[in-house]
mmCIF file of C-alpha atoms in Angstrom:
data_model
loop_
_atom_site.group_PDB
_atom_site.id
_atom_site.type_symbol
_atom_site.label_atom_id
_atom_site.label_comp_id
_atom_site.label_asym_id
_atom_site.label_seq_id
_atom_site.Cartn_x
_atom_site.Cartn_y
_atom_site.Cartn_z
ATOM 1 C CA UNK A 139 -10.027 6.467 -28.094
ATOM 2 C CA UNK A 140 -8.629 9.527 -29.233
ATOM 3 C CA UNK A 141 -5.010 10.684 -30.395
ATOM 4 C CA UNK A 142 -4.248 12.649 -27.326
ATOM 5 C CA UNK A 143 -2.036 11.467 -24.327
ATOM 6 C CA UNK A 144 -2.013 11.587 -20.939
ATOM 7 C CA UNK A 145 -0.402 10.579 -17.716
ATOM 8 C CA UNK A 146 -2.057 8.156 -16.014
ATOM 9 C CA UNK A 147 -0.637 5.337 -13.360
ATOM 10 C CA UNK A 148 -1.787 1.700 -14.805
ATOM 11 C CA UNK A 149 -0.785 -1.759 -14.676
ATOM 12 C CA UNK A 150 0.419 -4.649 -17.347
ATOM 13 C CA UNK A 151 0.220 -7.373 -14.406
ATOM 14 C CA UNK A 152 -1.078 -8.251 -11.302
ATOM 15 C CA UNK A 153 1.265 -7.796 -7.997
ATOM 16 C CA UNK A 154 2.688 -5.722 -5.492
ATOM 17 C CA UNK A 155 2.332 -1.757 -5.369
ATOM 18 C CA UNK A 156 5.914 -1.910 -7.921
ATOM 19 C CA UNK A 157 3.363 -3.008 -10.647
ATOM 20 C CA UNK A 158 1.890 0.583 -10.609
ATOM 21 C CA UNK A 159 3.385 2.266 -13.548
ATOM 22 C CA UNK A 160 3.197 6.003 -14.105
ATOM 23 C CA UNK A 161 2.933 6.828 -17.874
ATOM 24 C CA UNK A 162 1.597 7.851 -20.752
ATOM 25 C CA UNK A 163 -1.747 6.357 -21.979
ATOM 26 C CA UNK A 164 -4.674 7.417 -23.969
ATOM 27 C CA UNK A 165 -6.412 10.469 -23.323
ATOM 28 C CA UNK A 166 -10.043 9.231 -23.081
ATOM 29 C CA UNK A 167 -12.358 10.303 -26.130
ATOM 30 C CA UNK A 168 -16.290 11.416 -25.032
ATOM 31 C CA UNK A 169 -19.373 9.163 -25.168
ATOM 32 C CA UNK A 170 -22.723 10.424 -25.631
ATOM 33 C CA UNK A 171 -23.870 10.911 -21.978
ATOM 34 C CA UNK A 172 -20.767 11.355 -20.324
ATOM 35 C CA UNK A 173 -18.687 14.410 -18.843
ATOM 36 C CA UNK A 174 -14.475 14.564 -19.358
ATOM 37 C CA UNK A 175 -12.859 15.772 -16.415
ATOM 38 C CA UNK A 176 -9.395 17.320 -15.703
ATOM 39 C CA UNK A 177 -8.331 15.767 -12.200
ATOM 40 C CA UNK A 178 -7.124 16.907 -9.632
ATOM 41 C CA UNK A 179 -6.852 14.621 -6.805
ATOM 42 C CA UNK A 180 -7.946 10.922 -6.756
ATOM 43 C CA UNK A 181 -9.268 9.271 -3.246
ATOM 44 C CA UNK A 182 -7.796 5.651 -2.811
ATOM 45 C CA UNK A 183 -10.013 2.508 -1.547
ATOM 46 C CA UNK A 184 -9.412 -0.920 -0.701
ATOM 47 C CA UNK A 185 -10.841 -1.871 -4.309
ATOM 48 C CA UNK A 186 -7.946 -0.191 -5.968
ATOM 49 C CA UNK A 187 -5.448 -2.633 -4.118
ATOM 50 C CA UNK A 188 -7.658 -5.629 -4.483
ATOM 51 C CA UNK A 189 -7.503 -5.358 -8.410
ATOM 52 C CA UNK A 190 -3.812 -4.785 -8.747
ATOM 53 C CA UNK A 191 -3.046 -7.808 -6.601
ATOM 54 C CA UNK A 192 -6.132 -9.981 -9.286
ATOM 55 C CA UNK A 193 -8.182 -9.637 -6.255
ATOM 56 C CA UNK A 194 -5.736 -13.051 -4.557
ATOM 57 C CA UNK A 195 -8.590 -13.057 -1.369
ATOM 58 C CA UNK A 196 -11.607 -13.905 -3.852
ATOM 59 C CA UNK A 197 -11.959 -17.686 -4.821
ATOM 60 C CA UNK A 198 -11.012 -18.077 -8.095
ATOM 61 C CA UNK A 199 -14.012 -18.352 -9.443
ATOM 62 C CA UNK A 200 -14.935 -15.214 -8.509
ATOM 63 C CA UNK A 201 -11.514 -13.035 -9.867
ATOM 64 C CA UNK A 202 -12.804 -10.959 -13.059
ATOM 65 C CA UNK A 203 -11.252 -11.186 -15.954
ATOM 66 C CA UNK A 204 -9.205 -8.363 -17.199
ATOM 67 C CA UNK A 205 -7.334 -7.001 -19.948
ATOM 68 C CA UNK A 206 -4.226 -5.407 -19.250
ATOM 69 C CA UNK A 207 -3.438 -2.606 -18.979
ATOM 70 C CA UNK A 208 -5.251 -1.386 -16.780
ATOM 71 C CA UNK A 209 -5.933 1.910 -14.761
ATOM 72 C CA UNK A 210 -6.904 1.691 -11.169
ATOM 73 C CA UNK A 211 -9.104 4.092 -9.132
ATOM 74 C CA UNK A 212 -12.823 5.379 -8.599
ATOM 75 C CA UNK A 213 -12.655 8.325 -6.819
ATOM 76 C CA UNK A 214 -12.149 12.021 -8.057
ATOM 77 C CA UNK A 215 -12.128 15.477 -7.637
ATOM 78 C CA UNK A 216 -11.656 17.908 -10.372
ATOM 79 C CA UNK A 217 -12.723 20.068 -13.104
ATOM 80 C CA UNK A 218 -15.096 19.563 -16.107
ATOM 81 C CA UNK A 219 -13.186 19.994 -19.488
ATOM 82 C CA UNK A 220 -15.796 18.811 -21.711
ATOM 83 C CA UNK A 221 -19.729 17.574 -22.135
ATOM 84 C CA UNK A 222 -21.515 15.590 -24.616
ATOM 85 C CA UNK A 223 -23.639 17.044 -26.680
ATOM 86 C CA UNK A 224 -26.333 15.377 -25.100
ATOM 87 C CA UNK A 225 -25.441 16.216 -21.106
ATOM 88 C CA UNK A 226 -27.607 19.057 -19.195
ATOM 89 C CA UNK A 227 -26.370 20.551 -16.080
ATOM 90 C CA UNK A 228 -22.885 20.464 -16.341
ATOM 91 C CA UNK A 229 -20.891 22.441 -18.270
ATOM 92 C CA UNK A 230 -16.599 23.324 -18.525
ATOM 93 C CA UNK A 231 -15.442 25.016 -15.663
ATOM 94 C CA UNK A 232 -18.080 23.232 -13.076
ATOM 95 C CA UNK A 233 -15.963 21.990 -10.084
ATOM 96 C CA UNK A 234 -17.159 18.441 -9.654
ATOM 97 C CA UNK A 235 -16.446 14.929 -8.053
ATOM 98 C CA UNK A 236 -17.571 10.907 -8.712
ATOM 99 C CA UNK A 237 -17.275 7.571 -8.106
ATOM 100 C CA UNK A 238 -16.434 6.313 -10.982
ATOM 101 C CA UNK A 239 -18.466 3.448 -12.855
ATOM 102 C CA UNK A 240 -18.414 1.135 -9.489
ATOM 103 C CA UNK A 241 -19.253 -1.811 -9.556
ATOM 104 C CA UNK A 242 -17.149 -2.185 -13.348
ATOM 105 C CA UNK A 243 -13.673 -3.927 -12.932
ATOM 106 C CA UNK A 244 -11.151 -2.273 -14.556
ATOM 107 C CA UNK A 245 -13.652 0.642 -15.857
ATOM 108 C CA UNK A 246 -13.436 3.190 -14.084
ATOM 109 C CA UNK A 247 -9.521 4.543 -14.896
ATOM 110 C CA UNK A 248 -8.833 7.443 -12.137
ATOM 111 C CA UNK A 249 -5.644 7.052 -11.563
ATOM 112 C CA UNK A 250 -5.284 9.558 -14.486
ATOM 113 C CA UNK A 251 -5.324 13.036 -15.516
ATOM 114 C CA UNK A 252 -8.653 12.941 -17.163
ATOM 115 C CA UNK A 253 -11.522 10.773 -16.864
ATOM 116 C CA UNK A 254 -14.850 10.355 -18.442
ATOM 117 C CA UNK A 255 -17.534 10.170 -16.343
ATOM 118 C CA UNK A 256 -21.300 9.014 -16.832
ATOM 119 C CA UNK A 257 -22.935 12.453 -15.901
ATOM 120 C CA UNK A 258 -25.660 9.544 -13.684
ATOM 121 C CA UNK A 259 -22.621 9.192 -11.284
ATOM 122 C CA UNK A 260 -21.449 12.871 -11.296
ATOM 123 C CA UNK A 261 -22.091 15.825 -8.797
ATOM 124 C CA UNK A 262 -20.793 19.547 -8.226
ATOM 125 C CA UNK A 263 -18.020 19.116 -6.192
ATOM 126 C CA UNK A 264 -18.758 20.561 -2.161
ATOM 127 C CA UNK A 265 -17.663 24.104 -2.294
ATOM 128 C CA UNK A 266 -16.836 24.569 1.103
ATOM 129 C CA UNK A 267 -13.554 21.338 1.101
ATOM 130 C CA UNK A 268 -10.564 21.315 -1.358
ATOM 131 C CA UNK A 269 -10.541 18.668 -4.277
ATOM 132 C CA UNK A 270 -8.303 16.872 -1.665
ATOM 133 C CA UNK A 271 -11.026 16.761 0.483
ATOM 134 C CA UNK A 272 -13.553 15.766 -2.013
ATOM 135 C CA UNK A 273 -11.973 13.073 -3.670
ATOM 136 C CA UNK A 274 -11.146 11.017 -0.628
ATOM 137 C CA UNK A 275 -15.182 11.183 0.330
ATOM 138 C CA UNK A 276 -17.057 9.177 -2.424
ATOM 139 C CA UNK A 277 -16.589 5.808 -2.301
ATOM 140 C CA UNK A 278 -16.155 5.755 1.485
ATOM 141 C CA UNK A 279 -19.199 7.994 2.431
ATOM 142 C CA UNK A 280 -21.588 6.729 -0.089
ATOM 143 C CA UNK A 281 -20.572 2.648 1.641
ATOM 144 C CA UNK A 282 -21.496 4.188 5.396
ATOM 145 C CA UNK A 283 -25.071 6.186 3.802
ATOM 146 C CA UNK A 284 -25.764 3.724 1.472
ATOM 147 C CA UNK A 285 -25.458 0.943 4.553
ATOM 148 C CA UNK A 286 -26.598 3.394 7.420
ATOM 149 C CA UNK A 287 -29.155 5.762 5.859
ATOM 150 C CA UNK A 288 -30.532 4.942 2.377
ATOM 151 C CA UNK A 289 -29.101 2.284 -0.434
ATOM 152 C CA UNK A 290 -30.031 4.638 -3.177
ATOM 153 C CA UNK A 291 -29.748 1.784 -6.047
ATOM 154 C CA UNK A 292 -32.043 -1.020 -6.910
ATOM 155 C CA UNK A 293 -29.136 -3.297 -8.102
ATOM 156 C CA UNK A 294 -29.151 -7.228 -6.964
ATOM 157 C CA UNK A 295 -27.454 -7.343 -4.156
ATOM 158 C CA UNK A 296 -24.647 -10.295 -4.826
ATOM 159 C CA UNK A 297 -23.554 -10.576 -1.830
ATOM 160 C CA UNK A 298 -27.119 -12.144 -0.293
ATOM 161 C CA UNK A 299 -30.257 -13.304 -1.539
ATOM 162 C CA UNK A 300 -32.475 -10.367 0.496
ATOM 163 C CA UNK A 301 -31.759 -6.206 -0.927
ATOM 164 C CA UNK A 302 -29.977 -4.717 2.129
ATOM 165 C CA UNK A 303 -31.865 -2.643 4.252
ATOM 166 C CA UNK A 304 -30.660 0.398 6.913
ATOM 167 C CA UNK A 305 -32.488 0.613 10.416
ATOM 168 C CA UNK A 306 -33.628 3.347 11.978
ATOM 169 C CA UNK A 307 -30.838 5.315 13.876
ATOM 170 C CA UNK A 308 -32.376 7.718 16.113
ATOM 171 C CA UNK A 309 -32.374 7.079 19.896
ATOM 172 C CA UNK A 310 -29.832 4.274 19.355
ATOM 173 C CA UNK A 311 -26.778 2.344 20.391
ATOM 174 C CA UNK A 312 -24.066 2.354 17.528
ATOM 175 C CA UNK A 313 -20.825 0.831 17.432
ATOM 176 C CA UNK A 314 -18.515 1.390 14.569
ATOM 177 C CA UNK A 315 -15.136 -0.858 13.854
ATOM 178 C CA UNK A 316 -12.479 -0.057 12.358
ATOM 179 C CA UNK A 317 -13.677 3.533 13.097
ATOM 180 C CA UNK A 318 -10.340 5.787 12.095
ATOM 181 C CA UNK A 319 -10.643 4.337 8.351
ATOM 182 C CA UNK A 320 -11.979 5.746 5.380
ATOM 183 C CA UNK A 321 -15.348 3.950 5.517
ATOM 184 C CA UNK A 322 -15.430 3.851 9.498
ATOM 185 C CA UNK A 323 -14.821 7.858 10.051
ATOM 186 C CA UNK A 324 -17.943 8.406 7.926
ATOM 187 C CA UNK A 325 -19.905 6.113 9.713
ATOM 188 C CA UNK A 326 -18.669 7.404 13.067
ATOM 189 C CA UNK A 327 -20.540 11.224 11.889
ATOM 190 C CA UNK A 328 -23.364 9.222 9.601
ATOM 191 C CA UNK A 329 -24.636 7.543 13.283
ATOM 192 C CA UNK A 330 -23.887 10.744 15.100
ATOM 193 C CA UNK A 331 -26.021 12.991 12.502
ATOM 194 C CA UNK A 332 -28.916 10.340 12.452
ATOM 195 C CA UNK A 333 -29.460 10.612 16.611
ATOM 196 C CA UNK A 334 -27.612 7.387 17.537
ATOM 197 C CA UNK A 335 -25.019 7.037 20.227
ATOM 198 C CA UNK A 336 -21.862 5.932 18.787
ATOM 199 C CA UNK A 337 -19.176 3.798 20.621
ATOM 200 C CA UNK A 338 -16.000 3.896 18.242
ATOM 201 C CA UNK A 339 -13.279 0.877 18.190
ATOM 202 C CA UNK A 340 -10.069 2.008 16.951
ATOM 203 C CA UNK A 341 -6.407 1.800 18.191
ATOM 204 C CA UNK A 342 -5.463 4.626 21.021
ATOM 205 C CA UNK A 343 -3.897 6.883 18.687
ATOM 206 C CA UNK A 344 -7.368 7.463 16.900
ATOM 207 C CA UNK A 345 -9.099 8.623 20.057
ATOM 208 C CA UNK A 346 -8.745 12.048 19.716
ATOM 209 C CA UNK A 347 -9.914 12.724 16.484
ATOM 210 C CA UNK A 348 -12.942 9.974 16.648
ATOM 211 C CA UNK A 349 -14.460 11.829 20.012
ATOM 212 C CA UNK A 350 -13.822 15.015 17.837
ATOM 213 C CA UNK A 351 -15.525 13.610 15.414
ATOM 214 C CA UNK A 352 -18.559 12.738 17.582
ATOM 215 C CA UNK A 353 -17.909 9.570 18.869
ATOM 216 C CA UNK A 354 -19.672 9.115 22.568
ATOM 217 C CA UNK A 355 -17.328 6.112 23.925
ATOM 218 C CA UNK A 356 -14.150 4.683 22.783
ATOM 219 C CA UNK A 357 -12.454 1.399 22.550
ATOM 220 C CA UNK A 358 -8.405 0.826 22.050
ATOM 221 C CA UNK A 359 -8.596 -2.817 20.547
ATOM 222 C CA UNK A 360 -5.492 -2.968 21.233
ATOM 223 C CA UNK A 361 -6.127 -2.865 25.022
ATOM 224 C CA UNK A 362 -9.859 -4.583 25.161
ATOM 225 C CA UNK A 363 -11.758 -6.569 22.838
ATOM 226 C CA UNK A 364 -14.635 -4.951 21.975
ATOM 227 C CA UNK A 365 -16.602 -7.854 22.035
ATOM 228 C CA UNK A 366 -15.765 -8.462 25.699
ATOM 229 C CA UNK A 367 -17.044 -5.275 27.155
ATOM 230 C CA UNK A 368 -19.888 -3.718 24.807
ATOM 231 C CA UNK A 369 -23.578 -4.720 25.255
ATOM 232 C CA UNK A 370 -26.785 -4.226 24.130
ATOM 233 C CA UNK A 371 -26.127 -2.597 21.143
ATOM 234 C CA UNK A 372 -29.031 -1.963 18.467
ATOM 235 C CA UNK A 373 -26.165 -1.420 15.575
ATOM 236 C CA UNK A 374 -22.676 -3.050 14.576
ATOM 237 C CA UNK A 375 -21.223 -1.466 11.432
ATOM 238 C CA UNK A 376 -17.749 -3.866 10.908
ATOM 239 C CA UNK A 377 -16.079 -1.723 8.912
ATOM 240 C CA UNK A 378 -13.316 -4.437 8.998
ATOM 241 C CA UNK A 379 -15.688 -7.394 8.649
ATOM 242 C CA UNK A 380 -14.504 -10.518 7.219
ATOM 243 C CA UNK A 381 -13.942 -13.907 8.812
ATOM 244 C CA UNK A 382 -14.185 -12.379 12.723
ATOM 245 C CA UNK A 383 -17.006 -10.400 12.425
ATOM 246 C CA UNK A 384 -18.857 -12.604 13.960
ATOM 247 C CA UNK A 385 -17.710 -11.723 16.981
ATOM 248 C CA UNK A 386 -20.164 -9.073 17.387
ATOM 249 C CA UNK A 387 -22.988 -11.278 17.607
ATOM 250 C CA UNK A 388 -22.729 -11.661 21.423
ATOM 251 C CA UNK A 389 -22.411 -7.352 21.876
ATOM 252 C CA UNK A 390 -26.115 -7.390 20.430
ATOM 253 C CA UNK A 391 -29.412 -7.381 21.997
ATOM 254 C CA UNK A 392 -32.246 -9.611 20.039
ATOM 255 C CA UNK A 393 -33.584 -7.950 17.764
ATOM 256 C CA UNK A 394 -30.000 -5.814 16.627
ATOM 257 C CA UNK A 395 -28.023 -5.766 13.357
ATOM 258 C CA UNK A 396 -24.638 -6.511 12.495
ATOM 259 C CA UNK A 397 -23.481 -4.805 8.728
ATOM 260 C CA UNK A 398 -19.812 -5.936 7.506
ATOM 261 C CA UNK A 399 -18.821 -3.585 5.313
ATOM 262 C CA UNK A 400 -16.349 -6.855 3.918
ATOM 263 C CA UNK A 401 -18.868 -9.953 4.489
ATOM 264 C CA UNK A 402 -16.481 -12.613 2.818
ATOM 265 C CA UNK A 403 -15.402 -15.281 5.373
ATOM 266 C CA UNK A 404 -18.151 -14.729 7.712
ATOM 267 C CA UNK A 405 -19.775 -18.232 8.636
ATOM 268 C CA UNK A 406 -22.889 -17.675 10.378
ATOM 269 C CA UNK A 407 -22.985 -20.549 12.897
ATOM 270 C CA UNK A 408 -27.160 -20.369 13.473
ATOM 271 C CA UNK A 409 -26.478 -17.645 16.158
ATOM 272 C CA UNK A 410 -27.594 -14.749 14.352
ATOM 273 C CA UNK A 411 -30.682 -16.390 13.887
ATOM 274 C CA UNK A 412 -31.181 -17.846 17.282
ATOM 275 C CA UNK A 413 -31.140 -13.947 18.842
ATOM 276 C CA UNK A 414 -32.839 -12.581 15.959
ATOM 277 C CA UNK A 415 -29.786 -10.782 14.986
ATOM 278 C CA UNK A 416 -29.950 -9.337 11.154
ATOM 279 C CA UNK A 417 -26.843 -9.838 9.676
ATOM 280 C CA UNK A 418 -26.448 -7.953 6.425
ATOM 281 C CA UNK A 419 -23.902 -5.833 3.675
ATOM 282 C CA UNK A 420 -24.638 -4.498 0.114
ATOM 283 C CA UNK A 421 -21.875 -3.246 -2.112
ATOM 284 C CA UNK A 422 -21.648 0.362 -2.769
ATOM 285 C CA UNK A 423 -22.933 1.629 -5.773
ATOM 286 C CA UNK A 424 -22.217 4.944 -8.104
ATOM 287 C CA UNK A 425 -24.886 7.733 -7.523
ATOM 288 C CA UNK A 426 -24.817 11.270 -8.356
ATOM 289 C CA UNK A 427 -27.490 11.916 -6.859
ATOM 290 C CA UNK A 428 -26.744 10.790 -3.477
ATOM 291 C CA UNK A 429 -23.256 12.535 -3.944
ATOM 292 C CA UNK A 430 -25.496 15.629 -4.903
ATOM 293 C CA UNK A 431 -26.985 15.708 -0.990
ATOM 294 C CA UNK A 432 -23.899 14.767 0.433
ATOM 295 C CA UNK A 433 -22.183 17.526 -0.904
ATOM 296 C CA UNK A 434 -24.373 19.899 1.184
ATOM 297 C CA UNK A 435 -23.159 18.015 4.301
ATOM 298 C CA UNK A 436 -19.450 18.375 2.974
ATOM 299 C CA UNK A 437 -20.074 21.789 2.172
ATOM 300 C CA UNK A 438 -21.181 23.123 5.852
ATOM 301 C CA UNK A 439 -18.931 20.861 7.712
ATOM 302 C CA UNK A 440 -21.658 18.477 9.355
ATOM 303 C CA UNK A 441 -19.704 16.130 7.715
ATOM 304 C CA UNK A 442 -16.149 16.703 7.676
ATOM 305 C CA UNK A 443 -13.194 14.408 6.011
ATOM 306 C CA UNK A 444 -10.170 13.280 7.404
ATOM 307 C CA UNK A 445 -6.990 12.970 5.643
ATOM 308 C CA UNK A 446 -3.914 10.261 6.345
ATOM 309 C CA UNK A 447 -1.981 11.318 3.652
ATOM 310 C CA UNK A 448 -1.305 12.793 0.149
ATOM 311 C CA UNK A 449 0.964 11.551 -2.565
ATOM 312 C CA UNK A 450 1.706 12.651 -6.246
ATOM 313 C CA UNK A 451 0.293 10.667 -8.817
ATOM 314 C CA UNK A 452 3.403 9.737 -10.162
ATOM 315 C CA UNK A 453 4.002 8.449 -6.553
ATOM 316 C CA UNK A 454 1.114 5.891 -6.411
ATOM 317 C CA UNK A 455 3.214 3.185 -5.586
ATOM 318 C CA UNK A 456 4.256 4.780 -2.294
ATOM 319 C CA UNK A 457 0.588 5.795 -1.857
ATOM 320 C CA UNK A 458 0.165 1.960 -2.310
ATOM 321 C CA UNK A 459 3.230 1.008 0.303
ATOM 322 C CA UNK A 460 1.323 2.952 2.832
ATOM 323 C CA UNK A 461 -1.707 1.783 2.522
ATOM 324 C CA UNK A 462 -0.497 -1.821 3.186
ATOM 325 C CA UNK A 463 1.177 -0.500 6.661
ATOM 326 C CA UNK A 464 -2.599 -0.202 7.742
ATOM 327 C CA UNK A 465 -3.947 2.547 10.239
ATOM 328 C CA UNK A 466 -4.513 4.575 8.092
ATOM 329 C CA UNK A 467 -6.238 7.979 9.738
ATOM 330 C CA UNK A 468 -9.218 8.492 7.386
ATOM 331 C CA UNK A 469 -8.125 8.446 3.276
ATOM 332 C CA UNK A 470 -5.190 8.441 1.552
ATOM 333 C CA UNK A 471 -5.100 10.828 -1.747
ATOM 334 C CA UNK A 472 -3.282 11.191 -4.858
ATOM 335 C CA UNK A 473 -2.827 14.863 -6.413
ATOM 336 C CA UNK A 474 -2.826 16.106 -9.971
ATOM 337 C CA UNK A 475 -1.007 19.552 -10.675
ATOM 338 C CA UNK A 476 -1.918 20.822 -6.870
#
């Protein structure tokens, strides 16, 4: 580590969002094949929340150990202060965004004014969106390509005993849960872009900006259970998943798939297997290069990102507080100095 400060939002203990402190830790000191970044705005996930409560929904077993402090967050947007001596194609000044050493527990340090960043995981930062914009898209788009399109990593998946595998899109019948959120508004456009037709399952207030977003039919949970009235779908992407995703099984014709973005808590009961349903999730992994051709759909707008919210990095705990009110329209984004 180096001599220098910085601000950065970290924790000393697990809890609620009043364990996020904002203050001053070390500034991070370059590695050989990494790039320092200035930040400017940090995209929040699920993940982020999970580790500051010591991830309470995992068996124990399962919790990673830590050691405190810690600095939260994956996702950012910003400028690149510094190379290694060993790095090619990047150099200070590039605009750029990452996620940031996922899957690493405690690693990956965003919630900070500068970050280092493996150049593997790095790409130039879409030039047609904001940093705003750009830092609430990694983690969220690269779950709905890497499940939807391509899984772009060769990691063991350790969530199944079988690597995860998309299915062709084209020509098909797609519905998306949970389709306002960060990972569900990506894979509302992903379908779209791919040639399926997309049936989105959100509550009312998301129906506008879903069907602007391409989305073919729509579903108010709040008024109908999806399960009760869709059919004969080819694809379910849960983007809520857990213990009730099961509940798709029966809106599937033999032969479908059902992919729960959160798989924990889903006990498959033989049905699956009885309509030759696939069910199957990976866990989303760091990759510049898929960030690298998602930026050109960023760039021209095939792809666009919605935002619920923005918050100062000092304010992270309120960025926190909101994110546990749920429906949440698209991402919610901390800024740096914008």
């Amino acid at each position: 580590m180096s001599n220098e400060t910085m601000k950065a939002v970290r924790i000393h203990a697990f809890g609620s969002p009043d364990v996020l402190q904002y203050e001053d830790a070390p500034k991070p000191a370059l590695q050989p094949g990494e790039v320092l970044v200035r930040v400017h705005a940090i995209g929040i996930n699920p993940p982020d929340w999970y580790l500051r409560d010591g991830y309470r929904a995992l068996p124990p077993e399962w919790r990673p150990q830590v050691d405190f402090p810690i600095i939260l967050g994956t996702d950012i947007s910003g400028v690149v202060e510094a190379v290694a001596e060993d790095i090619e194609g990047f150099s200070a000044g590039d605009e750029v965004y990452s996620m940031v050493r996922f899957f690493s527990v405690g690693e990956s340090k965003a919630y900070a004014e500068y970050v280092s960043v493996p150049a593997s995981e790095l790409a130039k930062k879409p030039a047609g969106i904001d940093h705003i914009h750009a830092a609430a898209a990694p983690m969220s788009l690269l779950t709905a390509w890497q499940f939807m399109v391509a899984l772009g990593h060769s990691e063991p998946n350790p969530l199944q005993a079988s690597p995860h595998q998309p299915v062709p899109l084209q020509g098909k019948t797609v519905l998306v849960n949970g389709a306002a959120g960060g990972v569900g508004h990506f894979a509302v456009q992903v379908a779209k872009l791919k040639g399926a037709r997309v049936i989105a399952v959100a509550s009312g207030k998301h129906e506008t900006i879903l069907r602007d977003l391409g989305a073919d039919e729509f579903i108010d949970y709040t008024k109908t259970p999806p399960e009760d009235v869709a059919r004969d779908l080819d694809l379910v992407v849960d983007a809520v998943g857990g213990p009730t995703t099961g509940r798709f099984l029966q809106t599937l014709k033999r032969g479908g798939a059902l992919f729960p973005v959160y798989p924990l808590g889903f006990a498959d009961t033989g049905e699956a297997e009885k309509r030759s349903i696939t069910v199957s999730a990976t866990q989303v992994r760091s990759s510049g290069a898929q960030l690298t051709e998602l930026a050109r759909l960023l760039d021209d707008g095939t792809i666009r990102v919605v935002i619920d919210s923005t918050y100062p990095l000092a304010n992270a705990r309120q960025a926190h507080e909101r994110a546990a009110k749920g429906h949440i329209q698209g991402k919610i984004v901390l800024t740096v100095g914008l």
